[in-house]
């Protein structure tokens, strides 16, 4: 849904800068915030356009509208207004007199004209740009998606136990698997939950067996199905995450053994979304023809995709969400997976829909799991102590490169130097063993600078790349990582992990998908990738670059990066910055808890 400010910025925003009448500034505080970089000109364009029909020039009202826009960019679905404002603009905006600014915004929230404000209940298509539900104020598009999501969350959660599967047989099979040691008790509980209810949420940290549980869920439900043909779909927010869950499931489960082909698609492809199609092909009027939908990396799904997914689940189908609620929230607005897990912890009715996997099953991960647990709890002293005593042979190492850029680059270059020519598929494996992660794209050691330096200094025959724009015809999706050949036998070609011999562009001899570089959608070099882009991936060794600016993301960025490492972890960053990151854990605001039912009194 295109925002009003996006569609009008060129017109209105340009007028703000150029017209003679704007030599007199009616909103000096707002303009000062734009000058300091706290607000965008598009925020002002939105405020001007929204208030134009009401003939109102109140600066506090304009400031509140800008605060709604700024909060949306931070991922919040709404702004909560009572005796205070949440999120707090004093923590977001640069302004000389923050208290004066705060009071102006708060007063502006209480003076919104009726022509732009509507009090909503459950209606999904309000006709005014600002929606209010209780104390929560929404931009229209965010209310639309939250209301759509809530409608179908209630539909899936309120239904009694479905009869899609023989629950008695499920119980029997699961008990046998648990008795034989094939399942832990918590994994068995997750399978029973998914078989009984239309919605189930399986949470857990790295190595707790979420994918293994999903594979065994499919096995059990195929044995206990009531209908003859069971349609199973695997999906995730990115192509890389889809690739990972398919590879993992193929190791432990062969669909053909049951006469079943499991389809893996990104959420965009599953719902029929593309850059040219804003309205999904599948939704309330045309639900997905799938009996079991398994979503991996659910913490990455924003409010728009989650709402559209929930609305597309047909009656009688089962939706299983897998994820780690301690990871980073989505790039776009909302953090609905975290909201749902919090709802399950506080609401007796929803509690039955969630199972948390606690036990780490991979011994080589245990030190990293313990370290990530300290991060998740905000244990500043524990994290700093471990980094302080780390040695070069430890799986978790702190690299003190402060003031020695030359040593940093030498260390990094040595990690990527290849001394021999490899088979194409081996390049994919080599680049997946070591990856540099950074929370920041710009700066001396941001993503862009690291990639440019390594590309120039190594001048390698083969370069890791990441797709950054979906190409549905080629089945290449945002987040997929491959290798581009600049010289040699495969010069001018790119390879990506294969998804099966039946797929176009699959090279049976090389066991990869092979493309001409000229056909590729937009891509970027991938020696270093952002922590956000790394979600859904794992690497043997991760180097994490923590630089100024990372503190705004809080400890979720630290936790997410650390849990990408399978064997070892290198951390570059000053102690003071690490302390700031660990001390901050931003929470996105929504109305999910307030707007649901069966709340405990």
XYZ file of C-alpha atoms in Angstrom:
601
model
C 0.000 0.000 0.000
C 1.677 3.209 -1.163
C 1.836 5.870 1.536
C 0.339 9.303 0.984
C 3.694 10.946 1.639
C 5.429 8.683 -0.884
C 2.979 9.571 -3.639
C 2.916 13.295 -2.872
C 6.465 14.015 -1.785
C 7.776 15.134 -5.139
C 4.972 17.649 -5.480
C 4.598 18.863 -1.900
C 8.153 18.286 -0.733
C 9.578 20.336 -3.590
C 7.162 23.160 -2.805
C 8.414 23.207 0.779
C 11.904 23.945 -0.479
C 11.210 26.363 -3.293
C 8.044 28.473 -3.069
C 8.202 32.104 -2.152
C 5.460 31.796 0.461
C 7.626 29.410 2.500
C 10.140 32.155 3.225
C 7.954 32.704 6.284
C 8.227 29.544 8.344
C 4.959 28.652 10.147
C 6.439 25.517 11.760
C 9.943 26.438 13.038
C 10.312 23.464 15.427
C 9.374 21.001 12.694
C 11.752 22.604 10.201
C 14.543 22.588 12.804
C 14.049 18.833 13.206
C 14.310 18.384 9.441
C 17.495 20.450 9.374
C 19.012 18.263 12.097
C 18.076 15.074 10.259
C 15.455 13.852 12.752
C 12.656 14.143 10.195
C 12.397 13.892 6.429
C 10.861 16.372 4.043
C 8.384 13.644 3.137
C 7.177 13.727 6.774
C 6.367 17.393 6.397
C 4.736 16.778 3.019
C 2.482 14.196 4.654
C 1.560 16.594 7.485
C 0.836 19.472 5.085
C -1.311 17.361 2.779
C -3.204 15.688 5.660
C -4.012 18.999 7.365
C -4.719 20.907 4.156
C -8.416 20.018 4.000
C -8.901 21.002 7.661
C -7.321 24.420 7.191
C -5.264 23.837 10.356
C -1.780 25.267 10.871
C -1.211 24.016 14.434
C 2.459 23.040 14.668
C 1.874 20.525 17.465
C -0.586 18.622 15.285
C 1.878 18.642 12.382
C 4.638 17.436 14.711
C 2.484 14.546 15.917
C 1.761 13.488 12.334
C 5.509 13.585 11.659
C 6.075 11.502 14.786
C 3.684 8.876 13.411
C 5.728 8.748 10.219
C 9.079 8.624 12.038
C 7.793 5.878 14.359
C 6.627 3.851 11.357
C 10.154 4.024 9.919
C 11.428 2.613 13.222
C 9.071 -0.359 12.764
C 6.279 0.656 15.157
C 2.700 0.002 14.046
C 1.261 2.755 16.203
C 2.018 5.508 18.703
C 0.537 5.095 22.181
C -0.841 8.294 23.711
C -1.999 8.628 27.315
C -0.162 10.829 29.804
C 2.952 10.214 27.753
C 4.034 9.179 24.252
C 5.368 5.751 23.287
C 7.709 5.600 21.450
C 9.227 8.653 23.091
C 10.275 11.333 20.570
C 12.874 12.595 23.024
C 14.798 9.373 22.383
C 14.378 9.600 18.612
C 14.691 13.269 17.639
C 17.544 15.764 17.766
C 16.312 19.088 19.158
C 17.798 21.698 21.473
C 14.815 21.867 23.835
C 13.504 18.301 23.845
C 10.982 18.847 26.643
C 9.355 21.738 24.812
C 9.205 19.649 21.643
C 7.743 16.696 23.542
C 4.932 18.780 25.021
C 4.116 20.213 21.577
C 3.807 16.719 20.093
C 1.712 15.471 23.023
C -0.692 18.404 22.755
C -0.869 17.899 18.998
C -2.006 14.306 19.494
C -5.028 15.551 21.445
C -5.969 18.177 18.861
C -6.220 16.111 15.669
C -9.214 17.335 13.621
C -12.144 14.989 13.032
C -11.689 15.243 9.266
C -8.479 13.172 9.450
C -9.116 11.001 12.541
C -11.449 8.035 12.964
C -12.086 5.832 15.982
C -11.928 2.211 14.802
C -13.153 -1.044 16.280
C -12.775 -4.062 14.008
C -13.315 -2.429 10.616
C -10.481 -3.146 8.201
C -10.982 -0.311 5.684
C -11.383 3.023 7.495
C -11.705 6.066 5.249
C -9.471 8.510 7.106
C -5.677 8.711 7.202
C -5.294 8.423 10.989
C -6.977 5.648 12.981
C -7.394 5.518 16.752
C -8.108 2.375 18.754
C -8.167 3.196 22.457
C -4.907 5.010 23.158
C -3.180 3.763 20.013
C -2.880 6.027 16.948
C -2.137 4.392 13.578
C -1.324 5.425 10.071
C -4.181 3.997 8.033
C -2.125 1.328 6.248
C -0.767 -0.081 9.512
C -4.227 -0.280 11.059
C -5.464 -2.079 7.919
C -2.754 -4.751 8.178
C -3.001 -5.147 11.967
C -6.801 -5.450 11.809
C -6.596 -8.012 8.985
C -4.033 -10.002 10.943
C -6.104 -9.890 14.146
C -9.230 -11.024 12.305
C -7.534 -14.184 11.067
C -5.465 -14.761 14.206
C -8.754 -14.961 16.092
C -10.221 -17.216 13.396
C -7.335 -19.673 13.630
C -7.025 -19.533 17.413
C -10.702 -19.679 18.328
C -11.462 -22.784 16.299
C -11.741 -25.989 18.267
C -9.399 -28.867 17.553
C -9.490 -29.698 13.860
C -10.259 -33.185 12.588
C -7.782 -33.056 9.703
C -5.715 -35.774 11.395
C -6.343 -38.832 13.547
C -5.185 -37.316 16.832
C -5.259 -40.643 18.629
C -2.892 -42.093 16.031
C -0.692 -38.982 16.243
C -0.438 -39.446 20.010
C 0.461 -43.112 19.601
C 3.142 -42.535 16.945
C 4.689 -39.629 18.844
C 4.831 -41.602 22.095
C 6.615 -44.444 20.285
C 9.143 -42.013 18.763
C 9.728 -40.381 22.141
C 10.180 -43.770 23.841
C 12.724 -44.824 21.198
C 14.732 -41.620 21.647
C 13.848 -40.160 18.220
C 12.071 -37.214 19.800
C 12.587 -35.142 22.921
C 9.517 -34.503 25.044
C 9.311 -30.863 23.934
C 9.583 -31.869 20.250
C 6.802 -34.429 20.762
C 4.653 -31.705 22.336
C 5.247 -29.446 19.325
C 4.072 -32.166 16.912
C 0.936 -32.875 18.956
C 0.196 -29.129 19.133
C 0.544 -28.737 15.350
C -1.728 -31.704 14.689
C -4.483 -30.496 17.041
C -4.719 -26.786 16.298
C -4.960 -24.740 13.073
C -2.210 -22.457 14.426
C 0.939 -23.560 16.219
C 4.078 -21.605 17.104
C 7.374 -23.436 17.646
C 10.113 -21.247 19.123
C 13.693 -21.992 20.052
C 17.266 -20.831 19.742
C 19.965 -22.216 17.444
C 20.468 -25.971 17.462
C 17.235 -26.778 19.318
C 15.864 -28.865 16.446
C 13.093 -26.693 14.988
C 13.679 -28.029 11.461
C 14.106 -31.592 12.721
C 10.793 -31.251 14.546
C 9.148 -29.920 11.370
C 10.416 -32.920 9.362
C 9.069 -35.367 11.901
C 5.808 -33.425 12.043
C 5.375 -34.054 8.317
C 6.171 -37.750 8.748
C 3.663 -38.151 11.578
C 0.878 -36.199 9.879
C 1.272 -38.203 6.673
C 0.623 -41.340 8.685
C -2.322 -39.812 10.533
C -3.992 -37.872 7.709
C -7.753 -38.144 7.339
C -7.900 -37.050 3.681
C -6.146 -38.983 0.917
C -3.915 -36.249 -0.514
C -2.086 -33.982 1.911
C -0.707 -30.781 0.403
C 2.369 -29.501 2.260
C 4.064 -26.151 1.613
C 7.375 -24.887 3.017
C 7.883 -21.142 2.991
C 10.078 -18.401 4.457
C 10.553 -14.655 3.969
C 13.694 -14.976 1.807
C 14.982 -17.304 -0.874
C 18.017 -18.161 1.243
C 15.826 -19.186 4.184
C 13.704 -21.369 1.867
C 16.866 -22.958 0.491
C 18.148 -23.688 3.988
C 15.000 -25.353 5.301
C 14.665 -27.457 2.140
C 18.259 -28.635 2.373
C 17.842 -29.422 6.065
C 14.596 -31.328 5.528
C 16.030 -33.280 2.608
C 18.772 -34.579 4.889
C 16.291 -36.126 7.302
C 13.180 -36.640 5.234
C 12.483 -37.913 1.728
C 9.049 -36.826 0.572
C 8.909 -39.475 -2.154
C 8.884 -42.190 0.519
C 5.327 -41.095 1.225
C 4.369 -40.255 -2.337
C 4.653 -36.525 -1.548
C 6.588 -33.680 -3.144
C 7.181 -30.826 -0.695
C 7.142 -27.437 -2.350
C 9.360 -24.629 -1.107
C 8.594 -21.007 -1.954
C 9.280 -17.574 -0.594
C 6.262 -15.933 1.033
C 6.061 -13.456 -1.851
C 5.949 -16.258 -4.414
C 3.509 -18.320 -2.328
C 1.044 -15.451 -1.966
C 1.473 -14.256 -5.545
C 3.140 -10.937 -4.736
C 5.682 -9.164 -6.892
C 7.005 -5.643 -7.377
C 4.305 -5.193 -10.026
C 1.486 -6.749 -7.971
C 0.680 -5.008 -4.697
C -2.448 -7.031 -4.021
C -1.693 -10.737 -3.398
C -3.127 -13.419 -5.653
C -4.109 -15.434 -2.578
C -6.156 -14.092 0.331
C -9.596 -14.293 1.891
C -11.384 -14.743 -1.444
C -8.788 -17.098 -2.931
C -7.059 -19.014 -0.113
C -4.010 -21.200 -0.553
C -4.709 -24.789 -1.557
C -2.437 -26.199 1.153
C -3.341 -28.419 4.090
C -0.110 -27.830 6.024
C 1.896 -24.598 5.759
C 5.261 -24.503 7.538
C 6.893 -21.071 7.828
C 10.565 -20.853 8.807
C 12.316 -17.721 10.135
C 8.946 -16.287 11.148
C 10.567 -13.483 13.162
C 11.540 -11.888 9.825
C 7.936 -11.564 8.594
C 6.582 -8.005 8.668
C 2.985 -6.965 9.378
C 1.941 -6.806 5.728
C 3.189 -10.286 4.830
C 1.952 -11.833 8.076
C -1.534 -10.385 7.628
C -1.710 -11.546 4.027
C -0.444 -15.011 4.948
C -2.968 -15.469 7.761
C -5.818 -14.301 5.538
C -4.801 -16.861 2.876
C -4.975 -19.930 5.169
C -8.039 -21.924 4.156
C -10.529 -23.442 6.569
C -9.244 -26.775 7.875
C -5.578 -26.040 7.091
C -2.797 -26.020 9.683
C -0.280 -23.184 9.914
C 3.006 -23.861 11.740
C 5.323 -20.925 12.515
C 8.977 -21.700 13.323
C 11.346 -19.060 14.650
C 13.449 -17.449 17.331
C 11.640 -14.481 18.895
C 14.930 -13.085 20.247
C 16.252 -12.345 16.778
C 15.989 -9.041 14.964
C 12.498 -7.901 14.023
C 11.638 -7.505 10.326
C 13.186 -4.766 8.220
C 9.699 -3.402 7.544
C 7.088 -2.480 10.172
C 5.846 -4.758 12.925
C 7.219 -7.644 14.977
C 4.188 -9.905 14.979
C 6.022 -13.151 15.726
C 7.402 -11.633 18.937
C 3.934 -10.207 19.679
C 2.379 -13.662 19.293
C 4.911 -15.315 21.587
C 4.308 -12.620 24.207
C 0.562 -13.146 23.803
C 1.019 -16.874 24.358
C 2.959 -16.205 27.568
C 0.270 -13.893 28.967
C -3.014 -15.340 27.715
C -4.311 -18.729 28.866
C -6.266 -19.308 25.667
C -3.273 -18.684 23.396
C -0.779 -20.536 25.594
C -1.794 -23.890 24.095
C -0.671 -22.744 20.634
C 3.039 -22.347 21.499
C 5.786 -24.849 22.315
C 9.293 -23.641 23.157
C 12.296 -25.868 22.405
C 14.962 -25.357 25.056
C 17.629 -28.029 24.621
C 20.555 -27.404 22.251
C 21.262 -30.651 20.397
C 24.520 -29.703 18.678
C 27.516 -30.048 20.952
C 29.763 -27.861 18.762
C 27.306 -24.984 19.250
C 27.108 -25.087 23.039
C 29.629 -22.330 23.784
C 28.011 -20.058 21.210
C 24.554 -20.911 22.583
C 25.684 -20.066 26.123
C 27.229 -16.812 24.882
C 24.064 -15.890 22.962
C 21.996 -16.576 26.094
C 24.084 -14.002 27.986
C 23.454 -11.503 25.200
C 19.728 -12.201 25.179
C 19.529 -11.608 28.945
C 21.551 -8.395 28.678
C 24.339 -9.801 30.886
C 26.841 -7.024 30.160
C 29.486 -8.168 32.628
C 29.299 -11.807 31.587
C 29.752 -10.965 27.893
C 32.591 -8.511 28.529
C 34.369 -10.960 30.844
C 34.233 -13.729 28.244
C 35.613 -11.435 25.553
C 38.312 -10.161 27.929
C 39.723 -13.638 28.647
C 39.320 -15.018 25.113
C 42.387 -16.514 23.437
C 43.154 -17.004 19.748
C 42.310 -20.713 20.020
C 38.882 -20.155 21.613
C 35.671 -20.533 19.569
C 34.669 -16.994 20.647
C 37.375 -14.382 20.188
C 37.592 -10.623 20.650
C 39.902 -9.032 18.060
C 41.426 -5.749 19.310
C 42.110 -3.889 16.045
C 41.476 -0.411 17.434
C 43.797 2.071 15.734
C 45.415 -0.604 13.548
C 43.484 -0.656 10.297
C 46.323 -2.334 8.415
C 46.251 -5.372 10.725
C 42.475 -5.565 10.390
C 42.542 -5.636 6.597
C 45.427 -8.135 6.533
C 43.493 -10.466 8.828
C 40.382 -10.151 6.694
C 42.126 -10.619 3.341
C 43.892 -13.756 4.582
C 40.493 -15.333 5.293
C 39.418 -15.063 1.649
C 42.607 -15.824 -0.286
C 42.200 -19.019 -2.321
C 45.441 -20.696 -3.358
C 43.945 -23.196 -5.821
C 41.262 -23.446 -8.459
C 38.171 -25.267 -7.235
C 35.169 -26.943 -8.785
C 32.198 -24.524 -8.949
C 30.215 -26.199 -6.172
C 33.301 -26.064 -3.908
C 33.393 -22.271 -4.166
C 29.915 -22.169 -2.672
C 31.057 -24.317 0.244
C 34.230 -22.297 0.823
C 32.434 -18.946 0.953
C 29.827 -20.367 3.326
C 32.527 -21.333 5.819
C 33.431 -17.744 6.661
C 31.301 -14.625 6.476
C 31.743 -11.066 7.713
C 28.627 -9.489 9.232
C 28.004 -5.834 9.990
C 24.886 -4.066 11.279
C 25.820 -0.907 9.336
C 26.066 -0.477 5.577
C 28.068 2.776 5.591
C 31.229 3.763 7.426
C 34.890 2.730 7.346
C 34.104 -0.911 8.064
C 30.480 -1.002 7.018
C 29.145 -3.560 4.551
C 29.817 -1.428 1.460
C 33.384 -0.491 2.428
C 34.408 -4.043 3.354
C 33.048 -5.491 0.110
C 34.703 -2.818 -2.006
C 38.076 -3.234 -0.262
C 38.108 -7.035 -0.558
C 36.942 -6.977 -4.178
C 39.720 -4.530 -5.118
C 42.525 -6.009 -3.019
C 41.888 -9.698 -3.729
C 41.058 -9.292 -7.439
C 39.796 -12.880 -7.279
C 38.608 -15.123 -10.118
C 35.454 -15.976 -8.158
C 33.482 -13.515 -6.028
C 30.610 -14.170 -3.575
C 27.436 -12.253 -4.493
C 23.994 -11.776 -2.982
C 20.767 -11.238 -4.915
C 18.979 -8.117 -3.635
C 15.921 -8.082 -5.918
C 13.541 -10.956 -6.639
C 13.371 -12.437 -10.136
C 10.460 -14.873 -10.198
C 11.093 -16.187 -13.711
C 14.659 -17.180 -12.822
C 13.620 -18.336 -9.336
C 16.237 -16.067 -7.818
C 15.188 -14.240 -4.686
C 16.381 -11.506 -2.372
C 18.954 -12.893 0.065
C 20.225 -15.797 -2.046
C 24.013 -16.070 -2.085
C 26.004 -17.418 -5.019
C 29.368 -17.078 -6.773
C 30.192 -14.912 -9.808
C 33.116 -16.020 -12.003
C 35.252 -13.231 -13.423
C 37.864 -15.419 -15.127
C 38.476 -19.019 -16.144
C 36.233 -21.655 -17.674
C 33.035 -20.219 -16.183
C 33.848 -16.534 -16.775
C 30.717 -14.395 -17.054
C 28.560 -16.952 -15.273
C 27.108 -17.193 -11.779
C 26.170 -20.262 -9.773
C 23.747 -20.765 -6.897
C 22.872 -23.823 -4.787
C 20.549 -26.157 -6.701
C 17.008 -26.929 -5.637
C 16.482 -30.067 -7.742
C 17.058 -31.513 -11.181
C 13.552 -30.590 -12.324
C 14.244 -26.862 -12.010
C 15.208 -24.642 -14.920
C 18.875 -23.598 -15.055
C 19.915 -26.608 -12.975
C 23.239 -28.058 -14.148
C 23.189 -31.788 -13.354
C 26.933 -32.165 -13.834
C 27.880 -29.289 -11.531
C 24.927 -29.833 -9.146
C 24.225 -26.107 -9.060
C 21.953 -23.636 -10.792
C 23.971 -21.815 -13.452
C 23.108 -18.450 -15.034
C 24.688 -16.001 -17.400
C 25.740 -12.985 -15.344
C 23.900 -10.793 -17.855
C 20.581 -12.353 -16.785
C 20.980 -11.779 -13.059
C 18.705 -9.373 -11.193
C 20.332 -6.707 -9.041
C 23.071 -8.124 -6.804
C 25.908 -6.966 -4.574
C 29.206 -8.436 -3.424
C 28.851 -10.636 -0.355
C 32.187 -11.012 1.406
C 30.401 -8.953 4.055
C 26.621 -8.872 4.453
C 24.333 -7.018 6.826
C 23.139 -8.805 9.939
C 19.572 -8.315 8.697
C 20.398 -10.100 5.422
C 22.149 -12.938 7.280
C 18.952 -14.115 8.974
C 18.078 -17.600 7.812
C 21.736 -18.435 7.095
C 24.484 -20.170 9.050
C 28.259 -20.108 8.589
C 31.081 -22.084 10.168
C 32.818 -18.894 11.281
C 31.401 -15.395 11.597
C 33.336 -12.172 11.993
C 31.041 -9.564 13.534
C 31.942 -5.896 13.057
C 30.369 -3.765 15.775
C 30.826 -0.104 14.944
C 29.260 3.180 15.996
C 25.581 3.257 15.104
C 24.954 -0.407 15.963
C 23.738 0.560 19.447
C 20.387 1.774 18.052
C 19.482 -1.813 17.097
C 20.030 -3.091 20.635
C 21.107 -6.537 21.718
C 18.852 -8.213 19.139
C 21.405 -7.312 16.438
C 24.201 -8.841 18.554
C 22.182 -11.991 19.311
C 21.166 -12.499 15.682
C 24.734 -12.171 14.410
C 26.195 -14.487 17.049
C 23.623 -17.204 16.336
C 24.642 -17.283 12.636
C 27.938 -18.953 13.692
C 28.088 -22.764 13.837
C 31.650 -23.274 15.084
C 33.467 -20.045 15.879
C 32.968 -16.334 16.250
C 35.262 -13.306 15.901
C 34.076 -9.988 17.325
C 35.550 -6.608 16.416
C 34.309 -3.715 18.549
C 35.108 -1.533 21.534
C 33.978 -2.548 25.013
C 32.063 0.703 25.548
C 30.039 0.164 22.366
C 29.342 -3.480 23.216
C 28.080 -2.329 26.613
C 25.718 0.179 24.959
C 24.372 -2.482 22.583
C 23.725 -4.951 25.413
C 22.008 -2.308 27.547
C 19.427 -1.492 24.887
C 16.544 -3.700 23.724
C 14.007 -1.694 21.714
C 10.430 -3.012 21.598
C 8.172 -2.260 18.672
C 4.751 -0.902 19.548
C 1.552 -2.541 18.288
C -1.976 -3.097 19.508
C -1.882 -6.899 19.301
C -2.072 -7.546 23.045
C -4.658 -4.848 23.755
C -6.858 -5.769 20.800
C -7.013 -9.499 21.386
C -9.491 -11.424 23.502
C -9.314 -13.899 26.413
C -6.936 -11.576 28.245
C -6.251 -12.504 31.831
C -7.788 -10.082 34.292
